[in-house]
Amino acid sequence: KKFIIFSWDNLNRRDNPLRSFYKKIVDELITKNINLVICGNSKCKENFKSRGLEDSNLVVHPQVGIDLEGIKKFEKNFKNSLSKKTINLFYCGRIVYEKGVHLLLRSHEKLLKEGYTIRTIIAGNGEGKYYQKIKNEASKIESLKLLKTLKKNEMYEKFSESHIFILASIETKEWAEQFGLTVAEAMACKNCLAIGSNCGAIPEVIANEKLIFQQNSLTSLYELLLFLIKNDDIRNSYSIQQSKFAKDNYSFQAVADLYGKSLSKVFFK
């Protein structure tokens, strides 16, 4: 028998006695019996190493791949599908504080004030005071739409209609971005450039430091957006590079190959 687990744990929280006791028991079990931990991000691997595991028992792989064929169906010719006069910004996911949705609203308003023609779509659901505040503010902002959670094909279509996808995540005591599947999916669409904050695993998923902004910083996000809006050629070049990187590293086949290689070492060594 082989003992293999997958983990996203990039915080290794031990912030109360019960959690700490639980982690000690798990650590003891893992270090004695584990054959392989498949980590969803590099920080997760570091955490397991600090808990006593060897490099030979640890790998870093995405949990799942992305549907390139589904995305490709909605890809359109860049010149024909996107207007150079209007910049389309997009986010989809949970509408909660830690996803930094408020920063998208403020960036949109600031770009409008500076005279840029901006269209922003935010899709997703939330709850509580934060969600209500975002809903109320969004309803009053010109050329900004708040939509309900999209189905996969609807999300892929929005990628193809957007110049820039933004994941503005903010680390909290309880959570940091563990991968960001929508980032990988947006990256695969050659029409759309994905940018993100330096929260959790986002920088390693995007794999281009020039497309990363400081988390919870309106100034940092705004300056990056402004640069990409002003420099079409650079933005388009990054999009093409990013699309190839996503297809090479995050497709169903690419991820399956990673798992096949790692698991074969465990079962056939």
Tab-separated table of C-alpha atoms in Angstrom:
chain	number	residue	atom	x	y	z
A	1	LYS	CA	0.000	0.000	0.000
A	2	LYS	CA	1.087	3.560	-0.746
A	3	PHE	CA	0.142	6.651	1.248
A	4	ILE	CA	-0.305	9.677	-1.054
A	5	ILE	CA	-2.059	12.960	-0.300
A	6	PHE	CA	-2.716	16.282	-1.998
A	7	SER	CA	-2.516	19.498	0.024
A	8	TRP	CA	-2.991	23.242	-0.510
A	9	ASP	CA	-1.704	24.129	2.987
A	10	ASN	CA	0.320	27.297	2.353
A	11	LEU	CA	-0.142	28.857	5.809
A	12	ASN	CA	0.506	25.925	8.190
A	13	ARG	CA	-1.766	27.560	10.760
A	14	ARG	CA	-1.245	26.649	14.406
A	15	ASP	CA	-3.039	29.624	15.889
A	16	ASN	CA	-4.948	27.832	18.653
A	17	PRO	CA	-4.237	24.848	20.968
A	18	LEU	CA	-6.708	22.510	19.242
A	19	ARG	CA	-5.342	23.206	15.759
A	20	SER	CA	-1.761	22.891	17.031
A	21	PHE	CA	-2.530	19.520	18.698
A	22	TYR	CA	-4.214	18.275	15.515
A	23	LYS	CA	-1.227	19.341	13.380
A	24	LYS	CA	1.209	17.525	15.699
A	25	ILE	CA	-0.742	14.273	15.331
A	26	VAL	CA	-0.936	14.697	11.558
A	27	ASP	CA	2.791	15.496	11.370
A	28	GLU	CA	3.629	12.341	13.284
A	29	LEU	CA	1.433	10.241	10.992
A	30	ILE	CA	2.765	11.840	7.822
A	31	THR	CA	6.485	11.715	8.573
A	32	LYS	CA	6.302	8.016	9.460
A	33	ASN	CA	4.008	6.732	6.716
A	34	ILE	CA	3.778	9.096	3.749
A	35	ASN	CA	5.118	8.097	0.350
A	36	LEU	CA	4.237	11.304	-1.484
A	37	VAL	CA	2.677	14.693	-0.821
A	38	ILE	CA	1.459	16.439	-3.968
A	39	CYS	CA	1.572	20.129	-3.045
A	40	GLY	CA	-0.626	22.661	-4.804
A	41	ASN	CA	1.979	25.417	-4.476
A	42	SER	CA	5.611	26.004	-3.480
A	43	LYS	CA	4.801	27.415	-0.044
A	44	CYS	CA	2.922	24.207	0.756
A	45	LYS	CA	6.073	22.230	-0.068
A	46	GLU	CA	8.141	24.467	2.222
A	47	ASN	CA	5.646	23.880	5.028
A	48	PHE	CA	5.841	20.103	4.694
A	49	LYS	CA	9.638	20.229	4.635
A	50	SER	CA	9.550	22.168	7.906
A	51	ARG	CA	7.363	19.377	9.300
A	52	GLY	CA	10.039	16.754	8.635
A	53	LEU	CA	9.440	15.474	5.093
A	54	GLU	CA	12.246	15.007	2.587
A	55	ASP	CA	12.364	16.516	-0.899
A	56	SER	CA	12.020	13.028	-2.353
A	57	ASN	CA	8.525	12.770	-0.819
A	58	LEU	CA	7.317	16.150	-2.103
A	59	VAL	CA	6.283	17.500	-5.513
A	60	VAL	CA	4.479	20.671	-6.619
A	61	HIS	CA	1.680	20.188	-9.174
A	62	PRO	CA	-1.618	21.930	-9.993
A	63	GLN	CA	-4.540	19.985	-8.555
A	64	VAL	CA	-6.362	19.945	-11.901
A	65	GLY	CA	-5.737	21.024	-15.469
A	66	ILE	CA	-7.640	23.549	-17.559
A	67	ASP	CA	-9.984	22.905	-20.477
A	68	LEU	CA	-8.046	24.239	-23.460
A	69	GLU	CA	-10.622	23.000	-25.962
A	70	GLY	CA	-13.437	24.737	-24.092
A	71	ILE	CA	-11.478	27.981	-23.947
A	72	LYS	CA	-10.449	27.738	-27.591
A	73	LYS	CA	-14.078	27.544	-28.720
A	74	PHE	CA	-14.614	31.095	-27.511
A	75	GLU	CA	-11.289	32.536	-28.561
A	76	LYS	CA	-11.753	35.187	-31.193
A	77	ASN	CA	-9.373	37.023	-33.434
A	78	PHE	CA	-7.857	39.745	-31.250
A	79	LYS	CA	-8.175	42.536	-33.816
A	80	ASN	CA	-11.800	41.782	-34.603
A	81	SER	CA	-13.135	41.013	-31.133
A	82	LEU	CA	-11.621	43.776	-29.010
A	83	SER	CA	-11.921	47.498	-29.560
A	84	LYS	CA	-8.795	49.582	-29.084
A	85	LYS	CA	-10.926	52.487	-27.902
A	86	THR	CA	-12.484	50.647	-24.943
A	87	ILE	CA	-10.505	48.622	-22.420
A	88	ASN	CA	-12.416	45.656	-21.011
A	89	LEU	CA	-11.481	44.507	-17.494
A	90	PHE	CA	-12.806	41.290	-15.950
A	91	TYR	CA	-12.915	39.400	-12.663
A	92	CYS	CA	-14.896	36.295	-11.762
A	93	GLY	CA	-14.955	34.510	-8.447
A	94	ARG	CA	-16.153	35.022	-4.902
A	95	ILE	CA	-17.108	38.582	-3.997
A	96	VAL	CA	-15.429	38.747	-0.616
A	97	TYR	CA	-12.842	41.032	0.972
A	98	GLU	CA	-9.931	38.640	0.475
A	99	LYS	CA	-10.488	38.685	-3.291
A	100	GLY	CA	-9.851	42.451	-3.340
A	101	VAL	CA	-12.975	43.306	-5.342
A	102	HIS	CA	-13.089	46.802	-3.813
A	103	LEU	CA	-9.757	47.545	-5.494
A	104	LEU	CA	-11.289	46.814	-8.895
A	105	LEU	CA	-14.065	49.328	-8.255
A	106	ARG	CA	-11.620	52.023	-7.179
A	107	SER	CA	-9.271	51.360	-10.125
A	108	HIS	CA	-12.182	51.544	-12.553
A	109	GLU	CA	-13.301	54.901	-11.098
A	110	LYS	CA	-9.774	56.291	-11.197
A	111	LEU	CA	-9.272	55.303	-14.828
A	112	LEU	CA	-12.598	56.933	-15.745
A	113	LYS	CA	-11.524	60.149	-14.013
A	114	GLU	CA	-8.311	60.129	-16.027
A	115	GLY	CA	-10.352	60.029	-19.222
A	116	TYR	CA	-9.972	56.382	-20.207
A	117	THR	CA	-12.890	54.475	-21.692
A	118	ILE	CA	-13.192	51.494	-19.399
A	119	ARG	CA	-15.705	48.662	-19.171
A	120	THR	CA	-15.432	46.372	-16.141
A	121	ILE	CA	-17.324	43.158	-15.485
A	122	ILE	CA	-17.288	41.534	-12.039
A	123	ALA	CA	-19.007	38.147	-11.860
A	124	GLY	CA	-19.691	36.103	-8.764
A	125	ASN	CA	-21.624	35.833	-5.546
A	126	GLY	CA	-20.985	36.751	-1.934
A	127	GLU	CA	-22.750	37.408	1.319
A	128	GLY	CA	-22.776	39.753	4.275
A	129	LYS	CA	-21.947	43.439	4.549
A	130	TYR	CA	-19.002	43.391	2.161
A	131	TYR	CA	-21.059	41.902	-0.669
A	132	GLN	CA	-23.912	44.336	-0.082
A	133	LYS	CA	-21.492	47.265	-0.088
A	134	ILE	CA	-19.951	46.132	-3.376
A	135	LYS	CA	-23.429	45.677	-4.919
A	136	ASN	CA	-24.542	49.131	-3.816
A	137	GLU	CA	-21.396	50.857	-5.036
A	138	ALA	CA	-21.272	48.959	-8.339
A	139	SER	CA	-24.825	50.002	-9.199
A	140	LYS	CA	-23.728	53.652	-9.108
A	141	ILE	CA	-20.544	53.336	-11.162
A	142	GLU	CA	-20.589	54.094	-14.864
A	143	SER	CA	-19.750	51.218	-17.269
A	144	LEU	CA	-19.263	48.678	-14.480
A	145	LYS	CA	-21.453	45.558	-14.328
A	146	LEU	CA	-21.923	43.131	-11.468
A	147	LEU	CA	-23.100	39.703	-12.659
A	148	LYS	CA	-24.056	36.503	-10.893
A	149	THR	CA	-21.708	33.518	-10.944
A	150	LEU	CA	-21.000	32.439	-14.528
A	151	LYS	CA	-21.069	28.942	-15.964
A	152	LYS	CA	-17.746	27.747	-17.400
A	153	ASN	CA	-18.659	28.465	-21.025
A	154	GLU	CA	-19.917	31.943	-20.044
A	155	MET	CA	-16.673	32.621	-18.233
A	156	TYR	CA	-14.614	31.487	-21.226
A	157	GLU	CA	-16.610	33.812	-23.473
A	158	LYS	CA	-15.932	36.734	-21.126
A	159	PHE	CA	-12.190	35.962	-21.245
A	160	SER	CA	-12.292	36.267	-25.026
A	161	GLU	CA	-14.053	39.637	-24.731
A	162	SER	CA	-11.631	41.061	-22.146
A	163	HIS	CA	-8.274	42.752	-22.446
A	164	ILE	CA	-7.230	42.152	-18.835
A	165	PHE	CA	-8.308	39.687	-16.157
A	166	ILE	CA	-7.540	40.814	-12.594
A	167	LEU	CA	-7.142	38.676	-9.474
A	168	ALA	CA	-6.519	41.134	-6.630
A	169	SER	CA	-6.390	38.680	-3.715
A	170	ILE	CA	-5.411	39.784	-0.194
A	171	GLU	CA	-3.858	37.473	2.399
A	172	THR	CA	-5.619	37.137	5.761
A	173	LYS	CA	-4.780	35.185	8.917
A	174	GLU	CA	-6.957	32.323	7.684
A	175	TRP	CA	-6.285	32.301	3.937
A	176	ALA	CA	-3.872	33.022	1.118
A	177	GLU	CA	-4.457	32.277	-2.565
A	178	GLN	CA	-3.634	28.602	-3.041
A	179	PHE	CA	-3.485	28.541	-6.840
A	180	GLY	CA	-6.064	30.655	-8.646
A	181	LEU	CA	-7.566	28.402	-11.315
A	182	THR	CA	-9.331	31.294	-13.041
A	183	VAL	CA	-5.935	32.966	-13.529
A	184	ALA	CA	-4.619	29.895	-15.339
A	185	GLU	CA	-7.775	29.739	-17.466
A	186	ALA	CA	-7.568	33.440	-18.335
A	187	MET	CA	-3.885	33.044	-19.209
A	188	ALA	CA	-4.740	30.348	-21.751
A	189	CYS	CA	-6.945	32.753	-23.713
A	190	LYS	CA	-4.680	34.655	-26.115
A	191	ASN	CA	-7.093	37.615	-26.178
A	192	CYS	CA	-6.819	38.187	-22.440
A	193	LEU	CA	-3.875	39.112	-20.218
A	194	ALA	CA	-4.072	37.878	-16.616
A	195	ILE	CA	-2.547	39.968	-13.834
A	196	GLY	CA	-2.611	39.354	-10.104
A	197	SER	CA	-1.466	40.444	-6.684
A	198	ASN	CA	1.483	38.971	-4.807
A	199	CYS	CA	-0.883	37.018	-2.548
A	200	GLY	CA	-0.064	33.353	-1.977
A	201	ALA	CA	0.557	31.292	-5.112
A	202	ILE	CA	-0.524	33.884	-7.700
A	203	PRO	CA	3.032	34.953	-8.656
A	204	GLU	CA	4.145	31.371	-9.327
A	205	VAL	CA	1.029	30.646	-11.404
A	206	ILE	CA	1.419	33.765	-13.557
A	207	ALA	CA	5.216	33.292	-13.661
A	208	ASN	CA	5.943	36.855	-14.768
A	209	GLU	CA	6.849	39.358	-12.041
A	210	LYS	CA	6.005	42.268	-14.339
A	211	LEU	CA	2.335	41.247	-14.175
A	212	ILE	CA	2.217	41.169	-10.369
A	213	PHE	CA	1.100	44.084	-8.180
A	214	GLN	CA	1.279	44.633	-4.437
A	215	GLN	CA	-1.708	43.148	-2.645
A	216	ASN	CA	-4.224	45.543	-1.101
A	217	SER	CA	-2.560	48.475	-2.880
A	218	LEU	CA	-4.757	50.567	-5.142
A	219	THR	CA	-1.707	52.520	-6.328
A	220	SER	CA	0.174	49.387	-7.350
A	221	LEU	CA	-2.804	47.915	-9.237
A	222	TYR	CA	-3.651	51.223	-10.891
A	223	GLU	CA	-0.087	51.823	-12.074
A	224	LEU	CA	0.132	48.361	-13.633
A	225	LEU	CA	-3.228	48.781	-15.369
A	226	LEU	CA	-2.206	52.192	-16.644
A	227	PHE	CA	1.042	50.829	-18.060
A	228	LEU	CA	-0.723	47.956	-19.832
A	229	ILE	CA	-3.463	50.224	-21.202
A	230	LYS	CA	-0.924	52.702	-22.584
A	231	ASN	CA	1.279	50.014	-24.129
A	232	ASP	CA	-0.822	47.845	-26.435
A	233	ASP	CA	2.160	46.111	-28.034
A	234	ILE	CA	3.660	45.083	-24.695
A	235	ARG	CA	0.283	43.895	-23.408
A	236	ASN	CA	-0.335	41.855	-26.548
A	237	SER	CA	3.159	40.345	-26.394
A	238	TYR	CA	2.649	39.317	-22.770
A	239	SER	CA	-0.731	37.792	-23.707
A	240	ILE	CA	0.829	35.603	-26.390
A	241	GLN	CA	3.663	34.489	-24.069
A	242	GLN	CA	1.217	33.825	-21.266
A	243	SER	CA	-1.118	31.793	-23.462
A	244	LYS	CA	1.719	29.495	-24.528
A	245	PHE	CA	2.910	29.116	-20.923
A	246	ALA	CA	-0.587	28.165	-19.734
A	247	LYS	CA	-1.061	25.654	-22.525
A	248	ASP	CA	2.344	24.072	-21.848
A	249	ASN	CA	1.936	23.889	-18.074
A	250	TYR	CA	-1.755	23.858	-17.108
A	251	SER	CA	-3.590	21.852	-19.778
A	252	PHE	CA	-5.273	18.565	-18.855
A	253	GLN	CA	-2.488	16.715	-20.675
A	254	ALA	CA	0.345	18.694	-19.073
A	255	VAL	CA	-1.012	18.122	-15.561
A	256	ALA	CA	-1.739	14.442	-16.280
A	257	ASP	CA	1.868	13.997	-17.425
A	258	LEU	CA	3.127	15.522	-14.162
A	259	TYR	CA	0.975	13.178	-12.077
A	260	GLY	CA	1.932	10.186	-14.193
A	261	LYS	CA	5.628	10.864	-13.744
A	262	SER	CA	5.377	11.449	-9.985
A	263	LEU	CA	3.084	8.507	-9.263
A	264	SER	CA	5.132	6.101	-11.382
A	265	LYS	CA	8.151	6.874	-9.209
A	266	VAL	CA	6.152	5.881	-6.138
A	267	PHE	CA	4.570	2.705	-7.504
A	268	PHE	CA	7.357	1.394	-9.713
A	269	LYS	CA	10.599	2.284	-7.957
